[in-house]
XYZ file of C-alpha atoms in Angstrom:
656
model
C 0.000 0.000 0.000
C 1.308 3.460 -0.941
C 2.085 5.815 1.990
C -0.386 8.581 2.739
C 0.367 11.990 1.325
C 0.429 14.236 4.407
C 0.935 18.010 4.288
C 1.819 19.801 7.576
C -0.181 23.002 8.125
C 1.190 26.122 9.780
C -0.315 29.393 11.062
C 3.030 31.171 10.730
C 3.490 30.691 6.999
C 1.498 29.264 4.122
C 2.127 25.642 3.172
C 2.628 24.709 -0.451
C 2.449 21.366 -2.169
C 1.684 19.289 -5.210
C -1.086 16.744 -5.303
C -2.093 14.143 -7.841
C -5.447 14.322 -9.542
C -8.099 12.396 -7.628
C -5.816 11.314 -4.774
C -6.215 12.156 -1.124
C -4.102 14.725 0.693
C -4.213 14.512 4.495
C -3.794 17.835 6.300
C -1.803 17.675 9.537
C -3.646 20.290 11.639
C -2.174 19.348 15.008
C 1.107 21.200 14.583
C -0.679 24.437 13.655
C -3.295 24.521 16.448
C -2.889 27.784 18.426
C -3.088 27.858 22.236
C -6.658 28.287 23.449
C -8.340 27.004 20.285
C -11.312 24.688 20.760
C -12.761 24.412 17.238
C -11.942 24.958 13.577
C -13.506 25.118 10.137
C -12.218 24.496 6.636
C -12.900 26.422 3.433
C -11.472 25.845 -0.032
C -11.617 27.078 -3.611
C -14.210 25.419 -5.885
C -11.969 22.690 -7.387
C -11.098 21.365 -3.934
C -13.344 18.900 -2.123
C -12.963 18.732 1.660
C -13.633 15.438 3.467
C -13.949 15.265 7.263
C -13.167 11.844 8.707
C -14.647 11.472 12.171
C -16.444 9.096 14.507
C -20.236 8.815 14.229
C -20.696 10.632 17.562
C -18.648 13.673 16.537
C -20.822 16.390 14.974
C -20.089 19.915 13.712
C -21.741 22.874 15.399
C -24.530 24.894 13.818
C -21.935 27.186 12.214
C -20.099 24.209 10.645
C -17.211 24.334 13.052
C -15.593 21.122 14.241
C -14.261 20.426 17.717
C -10.512 19.954 17.991
C -10.859 16.218 18.457
C -7.605 14.278 17.839
C -9.612 11.592 15.983
C -10.839 14.020 13.334
C -8.869 14.027 10.066
C -9.074 16.577 7.263
C -8.654 15.194 3.765
C -8.837 17.121 0.498
C -9.047 15.984 -3.126
C -8.902 17.921 -6.380
C -10.652 16.877 -9.576
C -9.280 19.490 -11.998
C -5.712 19.846 -13.192
C -4.052 23.116 -12.256
C -3.573 25.725 -14.939
C -1.144 27.749 -12.839
C 0.988 27.077 -9.794
C -0.823 27.432 -6.441
C -4.246 27.931 -8.036
C -6.014 25.812 -5.367
C -6.277 27.106 -1.798
C -7.386 25.602 1.487
C -7.995 27.799 4.565
C -8.263 26.436 8.118
C -9.516 28.899 10.783
C -9.131 28.223 14.519
C -11.547 29.562 17.160
C -11.640 29.822 20.939
C -14.611 28.723 23.029
C -16.257 32.118 22.529
C -16.068 31.845 18.731
C -13.243 34.351 18.211
C -10.904 33.558 15.315
C -7.432 33.029 16.775
C -5.376 32.115 13.703
C -5.502 30.954 10.087
C -3.458 28.270 8.249
C -3.247 28.424 4.460
C -2.411 25.691 1.968
C -1.673 26.343 -1.718
C -1.937 23.222 -3.884
C -0.961 22.573 -7.485
C -2.675 19.561 -9.044
C -0.796 17.704 -11.743
C -3.029 14.645 -11.788
C -2.132 10.961 -12.040
C -4.673 8.253 -12.472
C -6.057 5.378 -14.537
C -8.698 6.957 -16.700
C -7.624 7.911 -20.193
C -10.533 10.263 -20.590
C -9.995 12.528 -17.621
C -6.607 12.055 -16.003
C -3.897 14.378 -17.260
C -1.066 12.299 -15.798
C -1.631 8.628 -16.424
C 0.088 5.336 -17.117
C -2.399 4.033 -19.654
C -2.247 0.449 -18.400
C -3.657 -1.587 -15.518
C -2.133 -1.731 -12.044
C -2.959 -5.431 -11.681
C -3.205 -8.513 -13.876
C -6.108 -10.939 -13.708
C -6.970 -13.991 -15.813
C -10.205 -14.832 -17.560
C -12.730 -13.264 -19.947
C -13.340 -10.459 -17.455
C -9.673 -10.099 -16.561
C -7.477 -7.114 -17.132
C -3.831 -6.335 -17.636
C -1.219 -5.711 -20.299
C 0.627 -8.347 -22.335
C 4.290 -8.410 -23.233
C 5.977 -10.519 -25.933
C 9.431 -11.977 -25.543
C 11.261 -10.401 -28.458
C 12.714 -13.749 -29.482
C 12.618 -13.393 -33.266
C 15.320 -11.814 -35.444
C 14.034 -8.852 -37.435
C 17.405 -7.142 -37.681
C 19.748 -8.393 -40.417
C 23.238 -9.177 -39.255
C 22.225 -9.829 -35.667
C 23.830 -12.971 -34.304
C 21.022 -13.976 -31.958
C 17.479 -12.945 -31.150
C 16.418 -9.296 -31.069
C 16.047 -9.456 -27.294
C 19.801 -9.897 -27.081
C 20.346 -6.441 -28.568
C 20.193 -3.330 -26.370
C 19.058 -1.169 -29.274
C 16.331 -1.011 -31.917
C 17.555 -1.452 -35.458
C 14.369 -1.794 -37.493
C 10.784 -0.627 -37.296
C 9.755 -4.303 -37.498
C 11.468 -4.767 -34.146
C 9.214 -2.101 -32.631
C 6.127 -4.001 -33.752
C 7.084 -6.887 -31.457
C 6.982 -4.577 -28.447
C 4.169 -3.296 -26.264
C 3.529 0.426 -25.936
C 3.492 2.059 -22.523
C 2.256 5.647 -22.427
C 3.030 8.061 -19.604
C 0.948 11.192 -19.816
C 1.856 14.262 -17.753
C 0.037 17.579 -17.637
C 0.244 20.511 -15.334
C 2.062 23.809 -14.940
C 5.558 23.270 -16.298
C 7.071 25.473 -13.594
C 6.080 22.972 -10.916
C 8.341 20.300 -12.405
C 11.403 22.380 -11.538
C 10.765 21.341 -7.931
C 9.310 17.896 -8.623
C 10.664 14.997 -10.639
C 8.964 12.098 -12.464
C 10.917 8.835 -12.286
C 10.102 5.592 -14.107
C 11.532 2.537 -12.346
C 11.503 -1.264 -12.369
C 12.097 -3.663 -9.444
C 15.531 -5.241 -9.437
C 13.875 -8.684 -9.533
C 12.176 -7.808 -12.848
C 14.966 -5.837 -14.495
C 16.585 -8.789 -16.253
C 13.218 -9.890 -17.699
C 12.417 -6.694 -19.647
C 13.860 -3.773 -21.554
C 12.201 -0.385 -22.056
C 12.962 2.138 -24.802
C 11.915 5.797 -24.672
C 10.841 7.277 -27.995
C 12.464 10.721 -28.329
C 13.017 12.912 -31.324
C 16.334 14.042 -32.713
C 15.150 16.699 -35.111
C 12.845 14.981 -37.591
C 14.239 11.540 -36.794
C 12.874 9.384 -33.941
C 15.347 7.801 -31.571
C 14.691 4.936 -29.189
C 16.736 5.291 -26.049
C 17.120 2.245 -23.762
C 16.070 3.511 -20.342
C 15.174 0.460 -18.215
C 16.439 -3.090 -18.264
C 19.082 -5.457 -16.909
C 21.515 -2.648 -16.089
C 19.069 0.243 -15.626
C 16.611 0.312 -12.733
C 15.334 3.888 -13.037
C 14.931 6.709 -15.504
C 14.244 10.398 -14.859
C 11.703 11.774 -17.290
C 12.888 15.086 -18.677
C 10.370 17.747 -19.679
C 7.577 16.304 -17.542
C 4.319 18.179 -17.850
C 4.451 18.412 -21.631
C 1.974 15.687 -22.550
C 2.629 12.091 -23.608
C 5.858 10.151 -23.290
C 5.884 6.932 -25.323
C 7.836 3.862 -24.228
C 8.306 0.531 -26.017
C 8.607 -2.561 -23.831
C 10.096 -5.912 -24.842
C 10.235 -9.133 -22.883
C 13.603 -10.793 -22.422
C 12.508 -13.983 -20.658
C 9.624 -16.433 -20.819
C 7.846 -17.543 -17.651
C 9.950 -20.195 -15.972
C 10.854 -21.659 -12.615
C 11.133 -18.709 -10.241
C 9.497 -16.293 -12.695
C 5.700 -16.117 -12.832
C 5.706 -14.025 -16.003
C 4.512 -10.884 -14.213
C 6.651 -7.750 -14.431
C 5.840 -4.330 -13.064
C 6.864 -0.748 -13.760
C 6.259 2.214 -11.493
C 6.241 5.946 -12.026
C 6.877 8.125 -8.987
C 6.428 11.823 -8.412
C 9.302 12.994 -6.221
C 9.553 16.211 -4.245
C 13.013 17.804 -4.406
C 13.907 19.867 -1.297
C 17.037 21.030 -3.128
C 18.729 20.424 -6.452
C 20.981 17.515 -5.439
C 18.398 15.733 -3.320
C 17.385 12.183 -4.370
C 13.809 13.295 -3.726
C 10.937 12.122 -1.570
C 8.076 10.220 -3.259
C 4.700 11.797 -2.762
C 2.912 9.448 -5.156
C 3.696 6.203 -6.996
C 1.659 4.445 -9.652
C 2.377 0.913 -10.862
C 1.469 -1.007 -13.985
C 1.756 -4.759 -14.496
C 2.485 -6.766 -17.637
C 2.323 -10.514 -18.096
C 4.842 -12.039 -20.472
C 2.970 -14.034 -23.107
C 3.470 -17.798 -22.720
C 4.792 -20.158 -25.357
C 1.817 -22.178 -26.628
C 1.783 -25.578 -28.356
C -0.742 -26.439 -31.053
C -2.520 -29.822 -31.212
C -3.239 -31.980 -34.259
C -6.714 -30.489 -34.507
C -5.279 -27.099 -35.516
C -4.946 -26.348 -39.238
C -1.535 -27.335 -40.634
C 0.403 -24.523 -42.295
C 3.774 -26.074 -43.125
C 5.354 -29.527 -42.878
C 9.105 -29.908 -42.332
C 11.050 -33.038 -43.262
C 14.749 -33.826 -43.668
C 16.165 -35.129 -46.926
C 18.473 -38.140 -46.569
C 19.965 -39.136 -49.904
C 23.017 -41.126 -48.884
C 23.158 -44.812 -47.937
C 20.748 -47.714 -47.844
C 18.446 -45.826 -45.470
C 17.782 -43.014 -47.940
C 14.325 -41.501 -47.517
C 13.702 -40.592 -51.157
C 10.799 -43.046 -51.450
C 9.389 -41.768 -48.171
C 9.532 -38.190 -49.494
C 7.527 -39.197 -52.552
C 4.839 -40.702 -50.364
C 4.865 -37.584 -48.217
C 4.490 -35.299 -51.243
C 1.450 -37.299 -52.322
C -0.112 -36.761 -48.910
C 0.630 -33.019 -48.894
C -0.935 -32.561 -52.316
C -4.127 -34.055 -50.915
C -3.911 -31.880 -47.800
C -2.968 -28.760 -49.814
C -0.208 -27.984 -47.345
C 3.232 -26.421 -47.807
C 6.216 -28.793 -47.617
C 9.698 -27.655 -46.593
C 12.427 -30.204 -47.280
C 15.541 -29.515 -45.202
C 18.798 -30.349 -46.926
C 21.091 -33.067 -45.664
C 23.858 -30.490 -45.329
C 21.734 -28.243 -43.078
C 20.546 -31.155 -40.926
C 23.906 -32.950 -40.857
C 22.140 -36.178 -41.889
C 19.843 -36.106 -38.845
C 16.358 -37.197 -39.954
C 14.518 -36.979 -36.623
C 13.158 -33.464 -36.878
C 10.196 -34.146 -34.550
C 12.621 -35.063 -31.803
C 14.701 -31.919 -32.204
C 12.075 -29.182 -32.082
C 8.471 -28.223 -31.386
C 6.567 -25.447 -33.100
C 4.392 -23.134 -31.027
C 3.577 -19.456 -30.922
C 3.306 -16.352 -28.762
C 0.463 -13.860 -28.877
C -0.348 -10.354 -27.691
C -3.362 -8.263 -28.716
C -1.188 -6.419 -31.233
C 0.967 -9.261 -32.579
C 1.224 -13.043 -32.975
C 4.178 -14.975 -34.344
C 5.438 -18.585 -34.332
C 8.215 -19.633 -31.964
C 10.241 -22.811 -32.344
C 11.230 -24.568 -29.117
C 14.604 -26.277 -29.614
C 15.069 -29.402 -27.513
C 18.265 -30.197 -25.580
C 18.634 -33.376 -27.684
C 21.427 -31.711 -29.682
C 22.381 -34.183 -32.379
C 22.853 -33.352 -36.056
C 19.900 -30.931 -36.024
C 21.316 -29.087 -33.016
C 21.791 -25.736 -34.770
C 19.093 -26.080 -37.408
C 16.318 -24.166 -35.656
C 18.633 -21.329 -34.663
C 20.331 -20.998 -38.042
C 17.504 -21.838 -40.451
C 14.184 -21.112 -38.717
C 14.861 -18.122 -36.449
C 14.200 -14.978 -38.471
C 11.771 -12.077 -38.967
C 8.554 -12.840 -37.054
C 9.762 -16.372 -36.277
C 11.015 -16.715 -32.725
C 13.332 -19.168 -31.009
C 13.585 -20.513 -27.468
C 15.530 -23.371 -25.934
C 16.291 -24.880 -22.542
C 19.365 -26.858 -21.575
C 19.844 -28.991 -18.455
C 22.837 -28.257 -16.215
C 25.756 -30.415 -17.200
C 24.257 -31.105 -20.657
C 23.225 -34.620 -19.612
C 20.198 -35.723 -21.646
C 18.267 -38.922 -22.340
C 15.943 -40.029 -25.108
C 13.017 -38.646 -23.093
C 14.372 -35.115 -23.635
C 13.503 -35.365 -27.317
C 10.287 -33.656 -28.368
C 8.727 -36.782 -29.811
C 8.102 -37.162 -26.097
C 5.989 -34.006 -26.070
C 2.404 -33.677 -27.273
C -0.655 -31.578 -26.536
C -4.300 -32.544 -26.446
C -7.084 -30.629 -28.177
C -9.239 -28.399 -25.932
C -10.987 -30.401 -23.215
C -13.273 -29.895 -20.229
C -12.566 -32.027 -17.183
C -15.053 -32.168 -14.323
C -16.222 -28.654 -15.154
C -12.675 -27.281 -15.515
C -11.996 -25.932 -19.012
C -8.686 -26.303 -20.805
C -9.444 -24.257 -23.940
C -5.865 -24.621 -25.228
C -5.607 -28.309 -24.375
C -3.145 -29.983 -22.018
C 0.514 -30.718 -22.706
C 1.500 -34.388 -22.414
C 5.007 -35.296 -21.261
C 6.324 -38.849 -21.250
C 7.819 -39.920 -17.906
C 8.352 -42.912 -15.624
C 5.577 -43.950 -13.283
C 5.051 -41.267 -10.617
C 6.695 -43.318 -7.867
C 9.488 -44.800 -9.982
C 12.985 -43.743 -10.886
C 14.230 -43.900 -14.451
C 14.687 -41.699 -17.478
C 12.779 -38.450 -17.284
C 12.549 -35.290 -19.370
C 15.036 -32.852 -17.870
C 13.794 -30.463 -15.224
C 14.787 -27.386 -17.242
C 12.278 -28.286 -19.977
C 9.552 -29.487 -17.609
C 9.854 -26.343 -15.474
C 9.530 -24.211 -18.595
C 6.416 -26.060 -19.782
C 4.675 -25.945 -16.412
C 5.494 -22.231 -15.988
C 3.555 -21.266 -19.142
C 0.373 -22.045 -17.103
C -2.150 -22.072 -19.959
C -1.811 -25.728 -21.037
C -1.544 -27.496 -17.645
C 1.021 -30.245 -18.425
C 0.241 -33.850 -17.593
C 2.943 -36.490 -17.212
C 2.034 -39.840 -18.745
C 3.874 -43.158 -18.575
C 6.226 -43.698 -21.531
C 9.422 -45.004 -19.962
C 8.329 -48.582 -20.717
C 9.336 -47.966 -24.345
C 12.927 -48.294 -25.575
C 12.862 -44.818 -27.086
C 10.374 -43.684 -24.468
C 8.259 -41.203 -26.434
C 4.551 -40.496 -26.073
C 4.102 -40.431 -29.859
C 4.848 -44.179 -29.955
C 1.538 -45.125 -28.352
C -0.866 -42.194 -28.707
C -2.000 -39.411 -30.984
C -5.067 -37.202 -31.538
C -7.071 -36.858 -34.745
C -9.907 -34.442 -35.580
C -13.497 -35.718 -35.697
C -16.771 -34.103 -36.664
C -18.738 -35.358 -33.673
C -18.541 -35.542 -29.879
C -15.574 -33.514 -28.564
C -14.241 -32.743 -32.038
C -11.413 -35.277 -31.809
C -10.492 -38.864 -30.987
C -7.609 -40.171 -28.954
C -5.887 -42.999 -30.809
C -4.074 -45.555 -28.668
C -1.819 -48.361 -29.878
C -3.466 -51.623 -28.864
C -1.950 -55.113 -28.787
C -5.364 -56.457 -27.777
C -6.952 -54.968 -30.903
C -4.213 -56.510 -33.041
C -4.578 -59.973 -31.524
C -8.344 -59.728 -31.934
C -7.935 -58.848 -35.623
C -5.432 -61.635 -36.270
C -7.650 -64.154 -34.453
C -10.594 -63.125 -36.653
C -8.507 -63.636 -39.798
C -7.266 -66.996 -38.537
C -10.830 -68.140 -37.879
C -11.749 -67.016 -41.398
C -9.087 -69.354 -42.779
C -6.301 -66.828 -43.378
C -3.834 -68.091 -40.780
C -1.104 -68.497 -43.418
C -1.263 -64.818 -44.434
C 2.185 -63.375 -43.784
C 3.512 -59.954 -42.780
C 6.396 -58.034 -44.410
C 5.824 -59.453 -47.879
C 8.191 -57.763 -50.329
C 10.519 -56.378 -47.636
C 13.991 -57.764 -48.230
C 15.675 -58.927 -45.042
C 12.623 -58.527 -42.794
C 11.637 -61.574 -40.739
C 8.366 -62.838 -42.132
C 5.778 -64.411 -39.864
C 2.305 -65.678 -40.622
C -0.767 -64.931 -38.549
C -0.630 -68.502 -37.221
C 3.007 -68.060 -36.141
C 2.318 -64.722 -34.475
C -0.623 -66.111 -32.523
C 1.393 -69.157 -31.474
C 4.375 -67.112 -30.227
C 3.912 -67.189 -26.441
C 6.943 -64.992 -25.789
C 5.540 -62.314 -28.091
C 2.124 -62.631 -26.455
C 3.724 -62.206 -23.005
C 5.543 -59.088 -24.206
C 2.309 -57.607 -25.444
C 0.374 -58.408 -22.293
C 2.921 -56.226 -20.495
C 2.654 -53.497 -23.135
C -1.136 -53.553 -22.970
C -1.009 -53.087 -19.192
C 1.278 -50.059 -19.660
C -1.046 -48.548 -22.259
C -4.110 -49.295 -20.118
C -2.517 -47.413 -17.222
C -2.237 -44.397 -19.528
C -5.749 -44.976 -20.860
C -7.218 -44.648 -17.372
C -5.064 -41.595 -16.629
C -6.029 -39.845 -19.866
C -9.723 -40.583 -19.377
C -9.520 -39.005 -15.947
C -7.279 -36.029 -16.763
C -8.713 -35.187 -20.203
C -12.342 -35.908 -19.361
C -12.646 -38.702 -21.941
C -14.999 -41.647 -22.213
C -14.469 -44.915 -24.073
C -16.378 -43.436 -27.031
C -13.615 -40.824 -27.390
C -10.885 -43.450 -27.803
C -10.013 -45.569 -30.844
C -7.773 -48.621 -30.445
C -5.301 -48.984 -33.305
C -3.976 -52.542 -33.765
C -0.274 -52.686 -32.940
C 2.194 -55.241 -31.606
C 5.420 -54.618 -29.724
C 8.444 -56.688 -28.763
C 10.517 -56.310 -25.609
C 14.276 -55.886 -25.661
C 15.926 -55.669 -22.244
C 12.477 -55.121 -20.676
C 11.613 -52.147 -22.899
C 9.307 -52.172 -25.906
C 9.713 -51.425 -29.623
C 7.064 -51.595 -32.319
C 7.119 -54.988 -34.064
C 5.918 -53.454 -37.347
C 5.641 -49.765 -38.360
C 3.817 -47.998 -35.548
C 0.575 -46.736 -37.027
C -0.289 -44.249 -34.256
C 3.023 -42.530 -35.049
C 1.237 -40.736 -37.861
C 1.240 -37.298 -39.449
C -2.093 -35.494 -38.990
C -2.916 -32.783 -41.549
C -6.532 -31.878 -40.980
C -8.636 -34.807 -42.190
C -5.653 -36.263 -44.060
C -3.531 -38.797 -42.182
C -0.065 -39.967 -43.201
C 0.166 -43.384 -41.548
C 3.224 -45.680 -41.458
C 2.579 -48.534 -43.861
C 2.471 -51.617 -41.583
C 3.130 -54.316 -44.214
C 0.668 -56.553 -42.388
C -0.689 -59.914 -43.530
C -2.450 -59.624 -46.890
C -6.012 -60.964 -46.914
C -8.113 -60.732 -50.068
C -5.437 -58.630 -51.759
C -5.354 -56.062 -48.963
C -3.201 -55.541 -45.907
C -5.565 -56.497 -43.088
C -3.996 -53.924 -40.741
C -4.512 -51.101 -43.225
C -8.046 -52.267 -43.870
C -8.911 -52.326 -40.166
C -7.488 -48.818 -39.619
C -9.536 -47.489 -42.536
C -12.644 -49.088 -41.036
C -11.931 -47.349 -37.741
C -11.010 -43.888 -39.011
C -12.748 -43.226 -42.320
C -16.240 -43.086 -40.702
C -14.890 -40.109 -38.734
C -14.366 -38.237 -42.003
C -10.639 -38.997 -42.131
C -8.598 -39.968 -45.185
C -5.831 -42.544 -44.687
C -2.636 -42.471 -46.763
C -0.153 -45.212 -45.870
C 3.487 -44.206 -46.369
C 6.390 -46.645 -46.647
C 8.895 -45.669 -43.931
C 10.134 -49.194 -43.161
C 13.828 -48.922 -44.002
C 14.162 -45.141 -43.831
C 12.636 -44.739 -40.350
C 11.036 -47.817 -38.775
C 14.125 -50.031 -38.578
C 15.942 -47.019 -37.073
C 13.409 -46.898 -34.195
C 11.023 -44.266 -35.492
C 8.186 -43.717 -37.920
C 6.350 -41.012 -39.879
C 5.648 -38.649 -36.982
C 9.235 -38.911 -35.720
C 10.560 -37.853 -39.118
C 8.253 -34.890 -39.742
C 7.199 -31.728 -37.977
C 4.251 -29.382 -38.479
C 3.757 -25.687 -37.921
C 0.066 -25.095 -37.261
C -2.342 -22.186 -37.111
C -2.610 -20.595 -33.644
C -5.769 -20.993 -31.608
C -8.538 -18.461 -32.159
C -9.043 -18.576 -28.388
C -6.999 -15.928 -26.570
C -4.733 -17.335 -23.893
C -5.422 -14.463 -21.489
C -9.041 -15.636 -21.283
C -7.863 -18.904 -19.717
C -8.506 -19.372 -16.000
C -5.525 -21.508 -14.876
C-alpha cells in the first residue's frame, strides 16, 4: 500500500504542495493549532473537495465548526488539473470557546493529476495496475522479443540493447506516460520511471524521443538500468516501447511491473521524496503448443539421400499426402541437418500472442544431435522466434527429445476448461525412478500455465516417447477429436478373426527384403511375443485410465489402433511400423505402412485402420517408412514436424 500523502499546516506561513489528480491529501492540523483554540472550520476554492473523517458521535456545530478532536482528520481531493501554480487554496480557521478567530493556516496546492482513466486524467500510465486472468480479466501483455528482425544480428532481437528496425518495434508493447500541469512545478518535482531489481533482467524499455525529424529509441530500463528520470515532464505524452527478455519459468511467474513516482526535491541535489507512486503490471505471453486439430500450415522433413536408409521413397509418399492436404512442404537439406532425420525429436513449433501481434516460436530441444543448430540458423528470423532450454551439465536422455511431447485438443474435465488443451510429457511412473525429461524443460512447460502439463507413462518404451503409443485426430462429432491408442489387444483380436476365417497363413512383411516374415498362425502361437504384449497392454491401459480421468474422456472418445510390440531388455519397440506414429494434416492422415498380412489382396492392418477412421471423415494415406525410419526406431511422426495455425481462443481468457 502506498504511503499517505500528508501536508503539515502552519499558522506562521502558508504551506505549499503538489497533489495528484483524484488522490487524497491529508492535512496535519495538530502542529498548527494555536493555544486556546477549541474548534476549527475548513474552506477551499471550488476545485477542492474537503472530506472530514470522524467518529459517528462527533458532529459539527450549527456554524459548521468542528471540535478539535484528535480523531478528526481533514482530507482534500482535487478533480481538476491546475492551470497555474498554487491555483487551489485551502484555509483552516481556529476559534476559541467564545467563537473568536485566533489564527488561520493556508495551503496552496498545485494539481498535476495521475490516475487510470484515459478520458480525464492528465497524468496517467495508460495500463492496468494489476493482472487478472479470464474473460473479465485485465492487464497488459508483453511478448518476448525472441525473433530476429534485424539483419546481421547474431542472436534474437532481445539480445540487442538497441532497436535497429521498425519491425522490431512491432514486437513490443507500448506504454504511455501522460503528464500535464504547470511546467514550472516540475522544476521542484521529478517524475521517475523505475523497475524492481527482480524484474529488471526480464524486460527492456525504450523511450521514444526525437532528434530533429528523426525518432530515436533510447534504452532507459532493463538489466543494467533500474530507473529513468523523465525530462520535460508536464508536456503531454511520453511513449515507451517494452520488450520481454525472458519467458515464464521456474522462479518467474511471467509478471513484471513498472512504477512511475512523483518525487519532491527539497534542493537540487536531493534524491527526492516520493509523494505518489503508480504501478502497472504486464504478463509475459506464454509459449503455446498447437494440437493436431489445428490447421496445418507447413510440414518440415529432412532429406536423406546417402546410404541404404535413404528416404527418397518416403519423401515421394509424403508429397502425395501433402498434395491431398494442400499444405506447404519444406524439405531440409542433408547439409543443413547434418544427416539427422529426426526433426520431430529436435524441435516443437508453437507461438506467442499479444493483442497487437502473434508470431510462431520454435522450441529447440536439448537433444542436440545433427539438427542441433538447425532451428537457430535456419528457422529463427523475422517474425519467427526461437527458445531453448538446456539442463545443467548437458546430460540428456531419449526422453528429452520432443517426440516425447504432445498436446491434447481443448478439453473440459469435471467442469474445468482447458481451452488450449493440455501438454502431455512422457515420464516414468510417478513413484518410480528412471529416465525423465530434464527439469529445465519441464519447469519451462509448467510455468507457461495455460496448457496445464500432464505427465504420462512412456518409460516402458525403448525410445520412451509419447508419440509411440498415442495421438489425436480431428473428428466431426462428440468432442471434435479422438484419442488414438496403440493396442496389442486390438491386433490380436484382428489376427484371431482372420485366422478363424481361414487366413492363418497370411504373412507380414511381404516384399521387404531382409525382414523376418511371420504368418498370422506363427504370431498367434508365439507365447513370448504374447507375453511381451500383455505387459505393453497393461502399460497402455494405465495411460488410458489416466487420460480418461485427466482429459475428461470416455471410451467413445478413444479408438484402439492394432499394434504389436516386442521387448528388448524389458523395454518395448514396435514390431511393425507404428501406425499411431502418424502425421495429422486436418482430415488427411499420413500413416506408417504396416506391411501386415495380406487378406483378399489387402493388408488387413490397413483395412482395419480405414474401417476405424474413415467413418470419422478422415482420409488414410499409408506411407512406406520401413527402411528409412522404422528399422531405425522411429516412424512417420518422428521424421516430420508441423507448424500449425494458432488458436482463435486468446490465452489471457484462460482461468488456470
